[in-house]
Amino acid sequence: MAAHISIPEAKTQERCAIAKQDQWNVEALYSSWQAWEEDLLKWGRESSSPHWPELNAFKESWKKSSEDLKKLIDICCEIDRQLSKLHTYAHLRHDEDVSEEVAKKAYSRITALLYAFAQEAAWIEPELLAYPEEKLDALIHSKPLDSYRFYLEKMVWMKKHTLPAEQEELLAMAGKSLETASQAFGAFNNADLKFPPAVDSQGQQKELTHGKYQLYLRSPDRALRESAFKNLHRSFLSYENTLCELLSGQVQCHLFGMKSRKFASCVEAALFPHQIDVSVYHSLIQAVKTHLPALHRYMNLRKKMMGLDQLHLYDLHVPLVKQVDMGMSYEEASKLIIESVAVLGKDYQNSLTQGLTKDRWVDRYENTKKRSGAYSSGCYDSMPYILMNYHGTLNDALTLTHESGHSMHSLLSRANQPYHYSRYSIFVAEVASTFHEELLLRHLLNRVTSKEQKAFLINQKLDDMRSTLLRQTMFAEFELKIHRWAEQGIPMTPELLKTEYRKLNQEYFGPDVLIDEEADIEWSRIPHFYYNFYVYQYATGISAAHALVDRVVNGGDKEREEYLTFLSSGSSKYPIDVLKLAGVDMRTPQPVEAAMRHFDALVTQLGELLR
Ligand SMILES: [Zn+2]
């Protein structure tokens, strides 16, 4: 929290100018593209067809012996494991510079192979499911298949919605083409789209990129915020028809999946595989909407504190407490993050220290044509890599701890589970990350002494809950809406999208926020709308995480161990059940209700501190 880090004036650096220690350690995965090619030849066999004839050898025999079925699943897991290793390397290298040709080609080759694999293995599930129930049950409960029992049970759970083998094969064949809308949006958003520079109050032009946009929105210079907001959204607005078609295309893919597998709705199709009832989705929206007056109160407080006649959407990210400077370098942030997780024990802290400061999990800084945003990624045989565009704000430190939460979850699940249970489900994916964020905030709140700093942090927390719990629920509601249109045959148009988006903005933010025309196009720039009912899980995740932080911080060894068990469980149980291991039940609306009450209480607390 020492040195103030200002908005970088310099142009974004080329990748070659970034120090090795600040780049992720991709060499640990493959020493070179040549090593990658050799592995690709061994596992992908691009030129032969079928690529994996060994699968077909089991087409008849699996029914005869559970040992053969086990062997078949073993082989599938091994191929999948090796392909995802190849995929990880290609996608990391691709994201370092999305315009670089070698990585782009490699990424597209390995993606094609993953589809080919899905296609060649597509017969297995329907064949299994078509097998007489009693015989299948006997197989699942036979000794050799012990280690795959839950894996097979999950497959049987999908039985009602699995198609005959030939149709499944057809669906798998269509897989790659069904990605077009989301791939095209990614290419447009990350590489092709350029924004005009933002202009600050001194009339100075500032380069506008995805990474810098977030930074400008936190600037005290209102002219800069407004200009960044308007220039960014106007750029999207000028492509509104194309962007509407892309989003519509993506929703049509979901509709195709829903109809072909005979689900009642797109949202049901997305939630069913994880055994999550659609009522969890609806009750989230319900619980948040009941508490919207808390957000309106916060907006009113913000307007007063900023001394503005009118609050705009570009005024929502500025810290309300201007005099407190809490920017920090990457090194300072890592140190604080490691201290903040002390409640999770020494082993946990040591692994995290290793990753953030020595093993180079993190690709720290922005470079030209690097993928925007931040994520944690990797595979069973890699470190849990983190992509960041660290600029030195408190918010960047929160992003770093957020992504490290994901990475620790991956690390523990991979270390404690066999390959086929090592990937945790999306529903629980945001729990560990939010847990980390909450710990860092509490750690900082404990360290600071002045009223201003406390207010600054509570303000930060409120903004974080606003964007994670409230904004994502608004997104979830919008997503539900656009899928319902598709289900009802209502055509998507830019006008309809903008009108409905405006209504939601007005309802969520309330009477104190003026919604600029430019904000109506915001839907067009949200990558998550291409993910198929993903965003609601940020909101349920933050609610679960809040409940768990309270439980672990106020608890003892038992509560800590239960939380670590959850982190180590991967997908060895259904998501709602792994969360129950840690002590929180998402089948009830209570965690969301409690999180919203917490938000409400923080608004009051901030109001008092600022009085
Ligand atoms: Zn996350």
XYZ file of C-alpha atoms and ligand atoms in Angstrom:
612
model
C 0.000 0.000 0.000
C 2.988 2.285 -0.263
C 3.813 3.893 -3.566
C 1.023 5.439 -5.523
C 0.717 3.909 -8.933
C -0.812 6.324 -11.375
C -2.559 5.588 -14.627
C 0.234 4.628 -17.004
C 0.924 7.391 -19.476
C 3.100 5.319 -21.730
C 1.741 3.302 -24.605
C 1.159 -0.390 -23.882
C 4.405 -2.360 -24.104
C 5.307 -5.008 -26.630
C 5.491 -8.478 -25.123
C 9.218 -8.775 -25.774
C 9.794 -5.807 -23.437
C 8.265 -7.636 -20.449
C 10.703 -9.305 -18.029
C 10.672 -13.109 -17.942
C 9.869 -13.212 -14.222
C 6.692 -11.238 -14.906
C 5.510 -13.745 -17.517
C 3.884 -17.064 -16.769
C 6.027 -20.139 -16.908
C 4.677 -21.777 -20.080
C 8.051 -23.462 -20.623
C 7.198 -25.703 -17.688
C 4.451 -27.175 -19.832
C 6.338 -27.450 -23.142
C 9.867 -26.259 -23.700
C 9.050 -25.133 -27.255
C 6.534 -25.348 -30.080
C 8.582 -28.271 -31.369
C 8.004 -30.255 -28.167
C 4.324 -29.404 -28.492
C 4.273 -30.664 -32.098
C 5.862 -33.953 -31.037
C 3.224 -34.500 -28.391
C 0.510 -33.539 -30.842
C 1.777 -36.148 -33.267
C 1.749 -38.773 -30.532
C -1.706 -38.041 -29.109
C -3.580 -36.147 -31.785
C -2.514 -38.063 -34.921
C -3.899 -35.321 -37.108
C -3.396 -37.104 -40.411
C -4.962 -40.461 -39.545
C -8.651 -41.199 -39.453
C -9.980 -42.286 -37.092
C -7.447 -40.539 -34.869
C -8.019 -42.947 -31.988
C -8.849 -46.406 -33.410
C -8.141 -47.956 -30.002
C -11.567 -46.753 -28.855
C -13.363 -48.811 -31.461
C -11.699 -51.986 -30.236
C -14.080 -51.857 -27.274
C -17.262 -51.336 -29.235
C -18.571 -54.811 -28.410
C -16.389 -56.022 -25.580
C -17.327 -53.415 -22.980
C -20.690 -55.084 -22.475
C -19.060 -58.397 -21.699
C -16.735 -57.392 -18.924
C -16.527 -54.560 -16.487
C -12.719 -54.746 -16.889
C -13.096 -53.819 -20.548
C -15.417 -50.959 -19.725
C -12.874 -49.737 -17.221
C -10.110 -49.955 -19.813
C -12.228 -48.000 -22.276
C -12.834 -45.192 -19.766
C -9.154 -45.235 -18.772
C -8.147 -44.706 -22.393
C -10.697 -41.922 -22.882
C -9.466 -40.127 -19.796
C -5.845 -40.463 -20.874
C -6.492 -39.067 -24.364
C -8.588 -36.266 -22.931
C -5.873 -35.478 -20.403
C -3.158 -35.287 -23.045
C -5.273 -33.247 -25.441
C -6.166 -30.765 -22.727
C -2.475 -30.371 -21.950
C -1.839 -29.556 -25.610
C -4.847 -27.266 -25.613
C -3.698 -25.414 -22.492
C -0.331 -24.559 -24.006
C -1.859 -23.368 -27.286
C -4.477 -21.237 -25.589
C -1.986 -19.628 -23.187
C 0.371 -18.792 -26.024
C -2.547 -17.541 -28.115
C -3.689 -15.227 -25.305
C -0.213 -13.728 -24.931
C -0.735 -12.129 -28.338
C -4.041 -12.887 -30.021
C -2.748 -11.793 -33.424
C 0.300 -14.060 -33.440
C -0.040 -16.597 -36.265
C 1.810 -19.660 -34.904
C -0.244 -19.776 -31.717
C -3.452 -18.964 -33.534
C -2.961 -21.897 -35.919
C -1.945 -24.249 -33.120
C -4.955 -23.228 -31.099
C -7.277 -23.872 -33.963
C -5.646 -27.280 -34.711
C -5.950 -28.523 -31.137
C -9.500 -27.195 -30.862
C -10.370 -29.174 -33.993
C -8.797 -32.283 -32.443
C -10.806 -31.862 -29.256
C -13.953 -31.851 -31.355
C -12.742 -34.831 -33.313
C -12.195 -36.648 -30.051
C -15.661 -35.733 -28.798
C -16.981 -37.082 -32.062
C -15.043 -40.355 -32.015
C -16.015 -40.980 -28.405
C -19.594 -39.843 -28.937
C -20.907 -43.419 -29.291
C -19.895 -44.431 -25.763
C -22.425 -42.570 -23.666
C -25.533 -43.384 -25.721
C -24.441 -47.026 -26.037
C -24.089 -47.260 -22.294
C -27.395 -45.571 -21.761
C -29.176 -47.800 -24.244
C -27.987 -50.842 -22.332
C -30.725 -52.528 -20.260
C -31.016 -50.769 -16.937
C -30.416 -53.772 -14.687
C -27.301 -54.836 -16.567
C -25.954 -51.305 -16.549
C -26.605 -51.029 -12.847
C -24.718 -54.269 -12.248
C -21.774 -52.922 -14.274
C -21.687 -49.635 -12.399
C -21.645 -51.435 -9.084
C -19.007 -53.973 -10.056
C -15.646 -53.895 -8.292
C -13.397 -52.907 -11.242
C -15.505 -49.792 -11.818
C -15.310 -48.582 -8.233
C -13.255 -45.539 -9.140
C -15.714 -44.526 -11.877
C -18.960 -45.102 -9.983
C -20.076 -41.495 -9.562
C -18.789 -40.653 -13.055
C -21.092 -43.342 -14.475
C -23.971 -42.381 -12.237
C -23.751 -38.833 -13.581
C -23.975 -40.244 -17.078
C -27.091 -42.186 -16.168
C -28.554 -38.994 -14.753
C -28.395 -37.589 -18.297
C -30.199 -40.656 -19.691
C -33.533 -38.901 -20.153
C -31.816 -36.324 -22.377
C -29.321 -38.448 -24.276
C -30.088 -39.241 -27.904
C -29.557 -42.432 -29.886
C -25.889 -42.979 -30.856
C -26.227 -41.746 -34.442
C -27.890 -38.531 -33.379
C -25.287 -37.931 -30.685
C -22.607 -38.354 -33.321
C -24.357 -35.811 -35.513
C -24.511 -33.330 -32.629
C -20.814 -33.812 -31.909
C -20.039 -33.244 -35.595
C -21.887 -29.927 -35.456
C -19.908 -28.887 -32.362
C -17.253 -26.759 -34.006
C -19.608 -24.905 -36.315
C -21.841 -24.103 -33.370
C -18.945 -22.172 -31.848
C -18.861 -19.641 -34.686
C -20.866 -16.914 -32.971
C -18.788 -16.996 -29.820
C -15.469 -17.324 -31.700
C -16.373 -14.428 -33.961
C -17.374 -12.299 -30.997
C -14.065 -13.126 -29.264
C -12.010 -12.202 -32.330
C -13.982 -8.988 -32.794
C -13.817 -7.959 -29.154
C -10.201 -8.904 -28.451
C -8.432 -8.171 -31.718
C -10.390 -6.270 -34.368
C -12.311 -3.665 -32.416
C -10.425 -0.432 -31.766
C -11.643 2.456 -29.657
C -10.994 6.131 -30.278
C -8.841 7.604 -27.499
C -10.526 8.952 -24.389
C -10.031 12.646 -23.654
C -9.410 13.934 -20.132
C -10.399 17.274 -18.594
C -7.135 18.838 -19.821
C -8.013 17.903 -23.382
C -5.311 15.239 -23.450
C -5.928 12.079 -25.454
C -5.507 8.750 -23.684
C -5.231 5.381 -25.378
C -8.408 3.400 -24.744
C -8.170 -0.392 -24.408
C -10.252 -2.933 -22.502
C -7.677 -2.958 -19.708
C -7.435 0.803 -19.487
C -11.187 1.322 -19.663
C -11.612 -0.236 -16.225
C -8.857 2.007 -14.945
C -10.327 5.220 -16.395
C -13.711 4.449 -14.841
C -12.052 4.728 -11.433
C -10.386 8.025 -12.263
C -11.457 11.122 -10.293
C -11.398 12.993 -13.621
C -15.044 12.938 -14.616
C -14.407 14.148 -18.154
C -12.071 11.202 -18.679
C -14.622 8.738 -17.277
C -17.405 10.098 -19.409
C -15.285 10.154 -22.524
C -14.023 6.590 -21.967
C -17.552 5.357 -21.276
C -19.066 7.032 -24.302
C -16.269 6.267 -26.751
C -16.195 2.612 -25.773
C -19.940 2.105 -25.985
C -20.304 4.142 -29.168
C -17.768 1.859 -30.829
C -19.982 -1.095 -29.976
C -23.054 0.850 -31.015
C -21.680 1.329 -34.510
C -21.693 -2.469 -34.929
C -25.060 -3.052 -33.260
C -26.570 -5.110 -36.075
C -23.590 -7.460 -36.320
C -23.412 -7.806 -32.544
C -27.132 -8.492 -32.331
C -26.770 -11.245 -34.950
C -23.834 -12.788 -33.092
C -25.693 -12.868 -29.804
C -28.800 -14.142 -31.500
C -26.715 -16.871 -33.177
C -25.361 -17.946 -29.803
C -28.819 -18.077 -28.234
C -30.019 -20.108 -31.226
C -27.235 -22.644 -30.482
C -28.553 -22.984 -26.953
C -32.073 -23.342 -28.306
C -30.880 -26.037 -30.699
C -29.284 -27.950 -27.813
C -32.368 -27.563 -25.674
C -34.771 -28.723 -28.386
C -32.677 -31.610 -29.613
C -32.276 -32.940 -26.069
C -35.902 -32.241 -25.246
C -35.613 -29.868 -22.346
C -38.453 -27.574 -21.345
C -36.295 -24.442 -21.510
C -32.767 -23.271 -22.283
C -32.122 -22.505 -18.635
C -33.198 -26.010 -17.636
C -30.910 -27.490 -20.311
C -27.967 -25.533 -18.904
C -28.600 -26.393 -15.236
C -29.783 -29.994 -15.491
C -26.380 -31.705 -16.014
C -25.208 -30.286 -12.683
C -28.371 -31.358 -10.883
C -29.242 -27.758 -10.151
C -32.930 -27.038 -10.121
C -34.136 -23.993 -12.099
C -35.751 -22.810 -8.861
C -32.210 -21.935 -7.621
C -31.945 -19.529 -10.591
C -35.355 -17.969 -10.117
C -35.047 -17.632 -6.371
C -31.707 -15.823 -6.791
C -33.363 -13.204 -9.016
C -36.302 -12.997 -6.620
C -34.154 -12.581 -3.506
C -31.982 -9.889 -5.096
C -34.933 -7.949 -6.480
C -36.647 -7.917 -3.108
C -33.575 -6.155 -1.758
C -33.072 -3.655 -4.623
C -33.969 -0.747 -2.303
C -30.578 -1.371 -0.648
C -28.877 -0.656 -3.988
C -31.041 2.433 -4.500
C -30.000 3.641 -1.039
C -26.377 3.111 -1.990
C -26.845 5.054 -5.236
C -28.420 7.899 -3.294
C -25.524 7.951 -0.824
C -23.049 7.906 -3.700
C -24.760 10.813 -5.417
C -24.667 12.876 -2.231
C -21.070 12.021 -1.401
C -19.878 12.841 -4.911
C -21.798 16.106 -4.776
C -23.418 15.462 -8.143
C -26.789 16.631 -9.401
C -27.025 13.578 -11.517
C -25.322 10.224 -11.133
C -24.318 8.457 -14.361
C -23.209 4.856 -14.868
C -19.644 6.121 -15.345
C -19.729 7.560 -11.830
C -20.214 4.212 -10.100
C -16.616 3.000 -9.986
C -14.875 5.998 -8.473
C -13.849 5.460 -4.872
C -16.028 7.672 -2.668
C -13.132 8.388 -0.347
C -10.687 10.265 -2.545
C -7.939 11.044 -0.109
C -7.049 7.427 0.636
C -4.401 6.028 -1.610
C -4.334 2.253 -1.636
C -2.602 1.452 -4.890
C 0.096 -1.196 -4.649
C 2.684 -3.021 -6.704
C 2.320 -6.664 -7.695
C 4.861 -7.666 -5.043
C 3.042 -5.788 -2.278
C -0.253 -7.267 -3.345
C 1.148 -10.825 -3.277
C 2.493 -10.321 0.214
C -0.857 -9.078 1.531
C -2.761 -11.841 -0.217
C -0.556 -14.495 1.344
C -1.010 -12.963 4.808
C -4.749 -12.741 4.297
C -5.228 -16.487 3.834
C -3.530 -17.413 7.134
C -6.837 -18.753 8.469
C -6.573 -21.567 5.885
C -3.352 -22.898 7.391
C 0.394 -22.998 6.713
C 0.308 -25.538 3.872
C -2.193 -23.453 1.990
C -0.112 -20.318 2.479
C 3.065 -22.043 1.348
C 1.553 -23.321 -1.896
C 0.215 -19.878 -2.674
C 3.543 -18.177 -1.927
C 5.263 -20.584 -4.265
C 2.795 -19.899 -7.073
C 2.619 -16.124 -6.840
C 6.256 -15.333 -6.170
C 8.475 -18.210 -7.347
C 6.878 -20.659 -9.777
C 5.508 -17.933 -12.085
C 1.870 -18.934 -12.218
C 1.043 -15.366 -13.206
C 1.357 -13.475 -16.476
C 1.323 -10.145 -14.700
C 1.210 -7.126 -17.001
C -0.576 -5.921 -20.104
C 1.214 -6.038 -23.443
C -0.033 -5.159 -26.909
C -2.546 -7.643 -28.291
C -2.627 -9.617 -25.063
C -6.037 -10.972 -24.167
C -7.964 -8.522 -21.988
C -9.309 -9.208 -18.500
C -8.076 -11.859 -16.117
C -8.517 -15.596 -15.623
C -7.131 -18.686 -13.963
C -6.567 -21.606 -16.301
C -4.553 -24.750 -16.818
C -4.978 -28.508 -16.874
C -4.310 -31.601 -14.761
C -0.626 -31.607 -15.724
C 0.095 -27.901 -15.526
C 0.386 -25.255 -12.877
C -2.810 -23.253 -12.343
C -1.820 -20.302 -14.559
C -3.218 -16.804 -14.095
C -3.593 -14.202 -16.819
C -3.717 -10.610 -15.560
C -3.363 -7.053 -16.746
C -2.023 -5.683 -13.463
C -1.939 -1.870 -13.375
C -1.346 -1.317 -9.649
C -4.748 -0.423 -8.224
C -6.402 -1.964 -5.179
C -8.841 -3.426 -7.630
C -6.021 -5.220 -9.439
C -4.904 -6.668 -6.112
C -8.449 -7.926 -5.586
C -8.433 -9.446 -9.057
C -5.125 -11.137 -8.310
C -6.442 -12.672 -5.109
C -9.658 -13.640 -6.887
C -7.773 -15.539 -9.592
C -5.438 -17.080 -7.002
C -8.527 -18.426 -5.251
C -9.453 -20.244 -8.463
C -5.897 -21.456 -8.835
C -5.725 -22.859 -5.298
C -9.056 -24.616 -5.823
C -7.646 -26.170 -9.016
C -4.379 -27.079 -7.358
C -6.083 -28.859 -4.440
C -8.676 -30.623 -6.567
C -6.012 -31.838 -8.993
C -3.786 -33.008 -6.166
C -6.554 -34.915 -4.386
C -8.715 -36.286 -7.177
C -8.169 -38.609 -10.109
C -8.302 -36.942 -13.530
C -12.002 -37.596 -14.088
C -13.030 -35.787 -10.892
C -10.411 -33.050 -10.958
C -12.404 -30.296 -12.676
C -14.817 -28.528 -10.395
C -18.188 -27.555 -11.688
C -18.949 -23.989 -12.785
C -21.516 -23.665 -10.026
C -18.847 -23.818 -7.324
C -16.149 -22.172 -9.439
C -16.599 -18.669 -8.025
C -16.655 -19.695 -4.373
C -12.930 -20.019 -3.696
C -12.192 -16.829 -5.639
C -14.744 -14.754 -3.766
C -13.616 -16.334 -0.499
C -10.101 -15.029 -1.236
C -11.391 -11.538 -2.040
C -13.378 -11.345 1.167
C -10.340 -12.466 3.183
C -8.140 -9.795 1.609
C -10.687 -7.090 2.326
C -11.057 -8.187 5.938
C -7.267 -8.317 6.275
C -6.969 -4.768 4.965
C -9.817 -3.582 7.211
C -7.930 -4.959 10.207
C -4.734 -3.165 9.265
C -6.101 0.283 8.642
C -6.818 2.667 11.498
C -8.347 5.824 10.058
C -12.041 6.359 9.388
C -11.233 7.325 5.804
C -9.398 4.117 5.058
C -12.161 2.028 6.624
C -14.727 3.880 4.552
C -12.581 3.393 1.450
C -12.500 -0.370 1.955
C -16.182 -0.715 2.798
C -16.876 1.333 -0.285
C -14.684 -1.034 -2.273
C -16.567 -3.986 -0.826
C -19.918 -2.451 -1.691
C -18.814 -1.806 -5.255
C -17.577 -5.333 -5.490
C -20.862 -6.774 -4.224
C -22.722 -4.432 -6.526
C -20.836 -5.719 -9.540
C -20.756 -9.383 -8.521
C -24.026 -10.019 -6.780
C -26.343 -7.327 -8.157
C -25.001 -6.672 -11.640
C -24.556 -10.371 -12.384
C -28.106 -11.043 -11.243
C -29.253 -8.329 -13.630
C -27.259 -10.085 -16.355
C -28.861 -13.373 -15.318
C -32.293 -11.843 -15.689
C -31.386 -10.427 -19.107
C -30.022 -13.794 -20.195
C -33.235 -15.494 -19.141
C -35.192 -12.925 -21.103
C -33.296 -13.278 -24.395
C -33.549 -17.062 -24.223
C -37.287 -16.847 -23.589
C -37.641 -14.730 -26.732
C -35.904 -17.453 -28.698
C -38.121 -20.118 -27.119
C -41.199 -18.101 -28.057
C -39.973 -17.277 -31.559
C -39.639 -13.543 -30.871
C -36.921 -12.193 -33.189
C -33.993 -10.420 -31.574
C -33.359 -6.898 -32.864
C -30.974 -4.182 -31.646
C -33.988 -2.028 -30.686
C -35.611 -4.754 -28.605
C -32.329 -5.586 -26.873
C -31.599 -1.955 -26.102
C -35.099 -1.256 -24.813
C -35.154 -4.255 -22.497
C -31.642 -3.592 -21.298
C -32.584 -0.003 -20.467
C -35.570 -1.176 -18.417
C -33.365 -3.477 -16.379
C -30.773 -0.759 -15.809
C -33.486 1.609 -14.598
C -35.079 -0.946 -12.306
C -31.806 -2.087 -10.739
C -30.136 1.290 -10.291
C -33.267 3.186 -9.283
C -34.288 6.840 -9.454
C -30.889 8.410 -8.644
C -29.017 7.104 -11.681
C -29.441 8.609 -15.132
C -29.033 5.892 -17.732
C -27.230 7.367 -20.747
C -28.291 6.220 -24.175
C -24.861 4.647 -24.709
C -25.502 2.213 -21.836
C -28.335 0.557 -23.760
C -25.757 -1.234 -25.921
C -23.820 -2.682 -22.979
C -25.260 -6.180 -23.550
C -23.260 -6.316 -26.796
C -19.879 -6.234 -25.065
C -20.409 -8.851 -22.327
C -18.489 -12.014 -23.281
C -20.364 -14.022 -20.647
C -23.587 -13.941 -22.647
C -21.817 -16.438 -24.912
C -21.230 -18.875 -22.029
C -24.740 -20.333 -21.614
C -26.172 -19.327 -18.230
C -22.861 -18.733 -16.562
C -23.237 -15.382 -14.788
C -25.841 -16.330 -12.160
C -23.126 -18.443 -10.596
C -21.107 -15.354 -9.711
C -24.079 -14.262 -7.617
C -24.753 -17.649 -6.007
C -20.986 -18.091 -5.628
C -20.473 -14.811 -3.750
C -23.414 -15.670 -1.491
C -22.005 -19.110 -0.687
C -18.535 -17.647 -0.212
C -19.810 -15.085 2.293
C -21.486 -17.769 4.332
C -18.278 -19.837 4.248
C -15.881 -17.037 5.195
C -18.015 -16.332 8.247
C -18.037 -20.019 9.079
C -14.264 -20.501 8.734
C -13.186 -17.239 10.370
C -15.499 -17.726 13.340
C -14.924 -21.480 13.495
C -12.017 -23.707 14.378
C -10.082 -26.626 12.872
C -13.257 -28.461 11.928
C -14.661 -25.612 9.851
C -11.292 -25.005 8.177
C -10.853 -28.688 7.337
C -14.387 -28.888 5.943
C -13.684 -25.928 3.683
C -10.394 -27.482 2.502
C -12.253 -30.737 1.865
C -14.602 -28.834 -0.376
C -11.631 -27.328 -2.265
C -10.121 -30.793 -2.640
C -13.305 -32.448 -3.883
C -13.303 -31.349 -7.535
C -16.382 -32.839 -9.172
C -16.472 -36.035 -7.124
C -20.015 -35.085 -6.037
C -22.767 -32.871 -7.431
C -21.959 -29.163 -6.891
C -24.694 -28.518 -4.347
C -23.411 -31.556 -2.424
C -19.730 -30.521 -2.442
C -20.802 -27.155 -1.050
C -22.699 -28.962 1.668
C -19.424 -30.653 2.637
C -18.184 -27.191 3.512
C -21.367 -26.383 5.419
C -23.617 -24.265 3.177
C -26.906 -25.265 1.542
C -27.654 -23.465 -1.731
C -31.004 -25.231 -2.113
C -32.345 -22.639 0.300
C -32.563 -18.889 -0.471
C -30.874 -18.080 2.854
C -27.285 -17.539 1.639
C -28.452 -15.014 -1.007
C -30.797 -13.302 1.461
C -27.971 -13.062 3.996
C -25.559 -11.613 1.427
C -28.107 -8.950 0.477
C -28.687 -8.087 4.139
C -24.917 -7.787 4.519
C -24.881 -5.349 1.581
C -27.656 -3.343 3.218
C -25.760 -3.182 6.514
C -22.590 -2.021 4.732
C -24.498 0.846 3.099
C -25.595 1.995 6.559
C -22.071 1.601 7.941
C -20.559 3.586 5.080
C -23.168 6.316 5.510
C -22.195 6.635 9.169
C -18.449 6.682 8.480
C -18.852 9.369 5.877
C -21.217 11.554 7.891
Zn -13.690 -15.855 -11.181
